[in-house]
Amino acid sequence: MSVFRPAALALALATALSAGAYAPQAQAAELPAVDIPHQSFTLPNGLRVIVHTDRKAPIVAVNVWYHVGSKDEPAGRSGFAHLFEHLMFNGSENAPGEFFAPFKQVGATGQNGTTNSDRTNYFENVPTTALDTALWMESDRMGHLLGAIDQKTLDEQRGVVQNEKRQGQNQPYGQVWDELGKAMYPKGHPYHHSTIGSMNDLNAASLDDVKTWFKTWYGPNNAVLVLAGDIDLATAKEKVAKYFGHIPATPTMAQPKVNVSPLKADSRGEMTDNVPQSRVFRMWNVAEYGQPDLDRLQLFAHVLGGAKSSRLDKRLVHQDKLVDNISASAYGAQLSSSFMITATVKQGVDVAKVEAAIDEELEKLLKDGPTQDELDRARTSIQAGWIRGVERIGGFGGKADALAECAVFTGDPGCFRDSLKTLSEATIANVRAAGNSWLGAGKGSHTLVVNPGKRVDIPEDPAVTPAPFKTPAVDPKYKTTASGVDRKAGVPMPASFPDLKFPEVQRATLRNGTKVVLAERHDIPVVQMSYEFRGGYAADPVDRPGTASFVMGLLDEGAGDLDALAFADRAAALGAQMGAGASLDSGNAYLSALKTNLAPSLALFADMLRKPRFEQSEIDRVKGQWIAGIKQEKANPNALIQRVLPGLVYGEGHPYAAPRTGSGTEASIAGLTRADLQAWHASALCPQDATLVVVGDTTLAEIVPVLEQHFGDWKAAGKAQAATSIPAVAAPAKPRVFLIDQPGAVQANIVAAKAVPSSADPGSVKFDMANMVLGGDFTARLNMNLREDKHWSYGARAGAGGALGQRLWSASAPVQIDKTGESVAEVQREIAEFASGKRGASVEEVEGMEKILTLSLPGAYETASSVMSTIASNVLYNRPDDYVFKRMAEIKAMTPEQVNAAAKVLDPSGLTWLVVGDLTKTEQVVRDLKLGEVTVLDADGKPVSKK
């Protein structure tokens, strides 16, 4: 449940792929056409229904879009659309309680809801046999909601939403978006205020106001329902009419007129925040969603700053070294879209110099337009992103989303075809013309610069007395149909569920000793692979944390005959995604290639792995960006916790004590030499000990010869690293409490942590089930307490990441800062009562979590990436190929007694607490709890001496 700023479909495609380059052997015209075939019908009550059939998995994506967002809120009622999104998750008249509950019992995945300026949507993927469950629930909250909303529910969700707002504002640069809305659109424009609304308006919302809002906007005639997946038109017609046909239409509300509202002149503003470096935001108002110019602006943005080798990157990152990162993009919306350039300025660089360089590059592109090579690369990247995006039926950006977005904003579910046609027919001349039409001379923009300094809270607009809602009459053309559904009989639940199917795994071994594991997936013409190496950042030298991640991150900064920019250009021209990274116990290099360009993509991938250039100029550039990134981590409370917490739990010098971000420290990164990088590459990337996981549109007979061609003669250049020894650590004898100051923070981030047994431990699945009960799901104890009951937090959770050694378990909750002490006490109580058995797991809790973990599995492997990550995990932990089935069987057989025995590991006497927030508001209330010795730390995790 969240606020979501919309992006035009073309933007989603453009940003799906980091960029690269032009190669004569990989023309955009070679890319296969991939469509979303669909059929539509409309019920007599006005509900539009779109059906797409995709039988690759026994699941159906259910996606409901209501054509109402913050643009429809009158003065004094800002935040109503988003608040109502939350209220609609709190049960309906015939299904009281949490809306999630029945879905947890049927194994739903990808369930959420979002609100933006233009629409509100709700979505979930359910097993095919549970489609009736989903349609009953969605229709009950559409047609039978008001009786379930009372003052208690309103107060609860108002508090949750306000904490969501605080959580956003508490992030570095988090106050920018409210200010940009006010600057870009005049008062009275539907986009002037933010989607999440003002605290004043949220506090003023009455129960009658909220109910009137629902009766005005949330009817079938103002909604679109998309069903995608294991479904056909006939089935959809029968079931949708059965569950939705009786719901009366609501008034036909007029949509605001398109009002791009371009700025008449340039303007600027500045603000300060607790951030390590200045950031420049420059924005223009541009063509609304569905206009061809918006698609052309996607191409313009990609050439200007949407790719690793874009013009702004070349100039400001590589050539002049003025910024650590820069981007350009276009965000589509119904009434007016946004074109934005964002630049994070290097410390010590004059912001004015950065703005001048941006102006120069923008003016050049406006004057001459892109080159043909630049245009071809941008087009190929976007089209390749589209091909990858249509693999998923549901969730953010899946096929159901694309169909619903088009239907709501243009009336045509297939409007994405128009965008793709515009992109394929784009020319240098019309892309240049689009740029000049919206960004050229006389087109005003607004620049907002956020500088380091004391955080200054931006005052909200004064409260406004809202005018009464003016609700027109219901159009008499809408009719209801009789329903044979007995709502009082309760939610229909499936009698059976689909079987879990995991792709058959095939194996081979290359001449260099690399084991190849293949899972065929022929849904889209894409082949993905991940070269898995042992080590990870647990193998970093104690005095050089961050080495593994830094070296892996440099592999695509130039390889073979190509420097960093030329390498990026080549990848983009091929429509390929590739890169490398490190995790705690392993490193991997990945490739996602279009099947038509598999051979040249593999050649480039092989150069990246075997022949990285490690040019000193690129090392120096990336070092600067990397160190700036570490400073950004220290300014972000969540990232700061990931940096400091491992050292507190495992102790200095332990292989797992380094920051979990993998980034190391400023000193360790600054001290790395080119020889260090070459030596690490030679000893860590050993093909004879590696596994290459391949998933996608290929066969073993096809892929092995190509892999042999590029990797068969690859041998390690140095002596292989010795396996890292991971010593066990004992829990502290008594709890310890650590505090880090975040001046001006409006929330406190609370974490309780300890080391628990390894992922390879025989009892790990039982522990994971115990964690589920405590904090592993929305319906788990911690979240239900701090969010749904107390509404002090936007969300509380618990979990343990995977590890060959002891795992780092933590329970975390960002809470409003005036409830810090009470929240810590509640987290401690929940853990203590669970671990001691005072309030052990009940039969209902274990059965409920068992359903969540097992019934969701048939839909869990819809995408090639999910299959690939599961196989890679099996490789790392030396699990059998059928581990997913064995794990499922163990979960199904689990008893509350076994779960409660596993929960004893969480004995609170060995907890390490870390609280990040404004020390003036957190320190005393935490000390008063007397949990344990309290130590104040700095952002490096070092004790702060008392003055």
JSON list of N, CA and C in Angstrom, two decimals, residues 100 233 238 244 277 288 295 313 325 453 567-568 613 693 799 824:
[
{"chain": "A", "resi": 100, "resn": "PHE", "atom": "N", "xyz": [-6.39, -8.85, 3.64]},
{"chain": "A", "resi": 100, "resn": "PHE", "atom": "CA", "xyz": [-5.37, -9.82, 3.23]},
{"chain": "A", "resi": 100, "resn": "PHE", "atom": "C", "xyz": [-5.68, -11.24, 3.68]},
{"chain": "A", "resi": 233, "resn": "LEU", "atom": "N", "xyz": [-11.96, -15.88, -22.03]},
{"chain": "A", "resi": 233, "resn": "LEU", "atom": "CA", "xyz": [-13.04, -14.90, -22.08]},
{"chain": "A", "resi": 233, "resn": "LEU", "atom": "C", "xyz": [-14.35, -15.46, -21.51]},
{"chain": "A", "resi": 238, "resn": "GLU", "atom": "N", "xyz": [-18.56, -15.19, -17.23]},
{"chain": "A", "resi": 238, "resn": "GLU", "atom": "CA", "xyz": [-19.45, -15.85, -16.27]},
{"chain": "A", "resi": 238, "resn": "GLU", "atom": "C", "xyz": [-19.14, -15.42, -14.85]},
{"chain": "A", "resi": 244, "resn": "PHE", "atom": "N", "xyz": [-19.86, -9.24, -9.77]},
{"chain": "A", "resi": 244, "resn": "PHE", "atom": "CA", "xyz": [-19.89, -7.78, -9.86]},
{"chain": "A", "resi": 244, "resn": "PHE", "atom": "C", "xyz": [-21.18, -7.22, -10.44]},
{"chain": "A", "resi": 277, "resn": "GLN", "atom": "N", "xyz": [25.77, 15.66, 0.09]},
{"chain": "A", "resi": 277, "resn": "GLN", "atom": "CA", "xyz": [26.15, 16.41, -1.10]},
{"chain": "A", "resi": 277, "resn": "GLN", "atom": "C", "xyz": [24.92, 17.03, -1.73]},
{"chain": "A", "resi": 288, "resn": "GLU", "atom": "N", "xyz": [0.96, 15.21, -22.11]},
{"chain": "A", "resi": 288, "resn": "GLU", "atom": "CA", "xyz": [0.28, 14.25, -21.25]},
{"chain": "A", "resi": 288, "resn": "GLU", "atom": "C", "xyz": [0.36, 12.83, -21.81]},
{"chain": "A", "resi": 295, "resn": "ASP", "atom": "N", "xyz": [6.26, 9.79, -26.03]},
{"chain": "A", "resi": 295, "resn": "ASP", "atom": "CA", "xyz": [7.11, 8.67, -26.41]},
{"chain": "A", "resi": 295, "resn": "ASP", "atom": "C", "xyz": [8.42, 9.15, -27.02]},
{"chain": "A", "resi": 313, "resn": "ASP", "atom": "N", "xyz": [26.03, 11.76, -18.96]},
{"chain": "A", "resi": 313, "resn": "ASP", "atom": "CA", "xyz": [27.02, 10.90, -18.30]},
{"chain": "A", "resi": 313, "resn": "ASP", "atom": "C", "xyz": [28.40, 11.11, -18.87]},
{"chain": "A", "resi": 325, "resn": "ASN", "atom": "N", "xyz": [26.44, 11.02, -10.09]},
{"chain": "A", "resi": 325, "resn": "ASN", "atom": "CA", "xyz": [25.46, 10.38, -10.97]},
{"chain": "A", "resi": 325, "resn": "ASN", "atom": "C", "xyz": [24.52, 11.43, -11.51]},
{"chain": "A", "resi": 453, "resn": "GLY", "atom": "N", "xyz": [23.09, 20.65, 4.99]},
{"chain": "A", "resi": 453, "resn": "GLY", "atom": "CA", "xyz": [22.86, 21.62, 6.05]},
{"chain": "A", "resi": 453, "resn": "GLY", "atom": "C", "xyz": [21.85, 21.08, 7.03]},
{"chain": "A", "resi": 567, "resn": "PHE", "atom": "N", "xyz": [31.83, -0.02, -24.17]},
{"chain": "A", "resi": 567, "resn": "PHE", "atom": "CA", "xyz": [31.24, -1.27, -23.68]},
{"chain": "A", "resi": 567, "resn": "PHE", "atom": "C", "xyz": [29.74, -1.06, -23.42]},
{"chain": "A", "resi": 568, "resn": "ALA", "atom": "N", "xyz": [29.39, 0.05, -22.79]},
{"chain": "A", "resi": 568, "resn": "ALA", "atom": "CA", "xyz": [27.98, 0.35, -22.53]},
{"chain": "A", "resi": 568, "resn": "ALA", "atom": "C", "xyz": [27.22, 0.51, -23.83]},
{"chain": "A", "resi": 613, "resn": "ARG", "atom": "N", "xyz": [39.30, -4.31, -18.17]},
{"chain": "A", "resi": 613, "resn": "ARG", "atom": "CA", "xyz": [40.46, -3.44, -18.44]},
{"chain": "A", "resi": 613, "resn": "ARG", "atom": "C", "xyz": [41.05, -2.85, -17.17]},
{"chain": "A", "resi": 693, "resn": "VAL", "atom": "N", "xyz": [24.41, -20.79, -14.27]},
{"chain": "A", "resi": 693, "resn": "VAL", "atom": "CA", "xyz": [22.99, -21.09, -14.29]},
{"chain": "A", "resi": 693, "resn": "VAL", "atom": "C", "xyz": [22.37, -20.38, -15.50]},
{"chain": "A", "resi": 799, "resn": "GLY", "atom": "N", "xyz": [13.25, -10.73, 9.88]},
{"chain": "A", "resi": 799, "resn": "GLY", "atom": "CA", "xyz": [13.77, -11.68, 8.91]},
{"chain": "A", "resi": 799, "resn": "GLY", "atom": "C", "xyz": [15.25, -11.91, 9.08]},
{"chain": "A", "resi": 824, "resn": "VAL", "atom": "N", "xyz": [9.83, 0.43, 21.27]},
{"chain": "A", "resi": 824, "resn": "VAL", "atom": "CA", "xyz": [10.90, -0.50, 21.68]},
{"chain": "A", "resi": 824, "resn": "VAL", "atom": "C", "xyz": [10.35, -1.49, 22.71]}
]
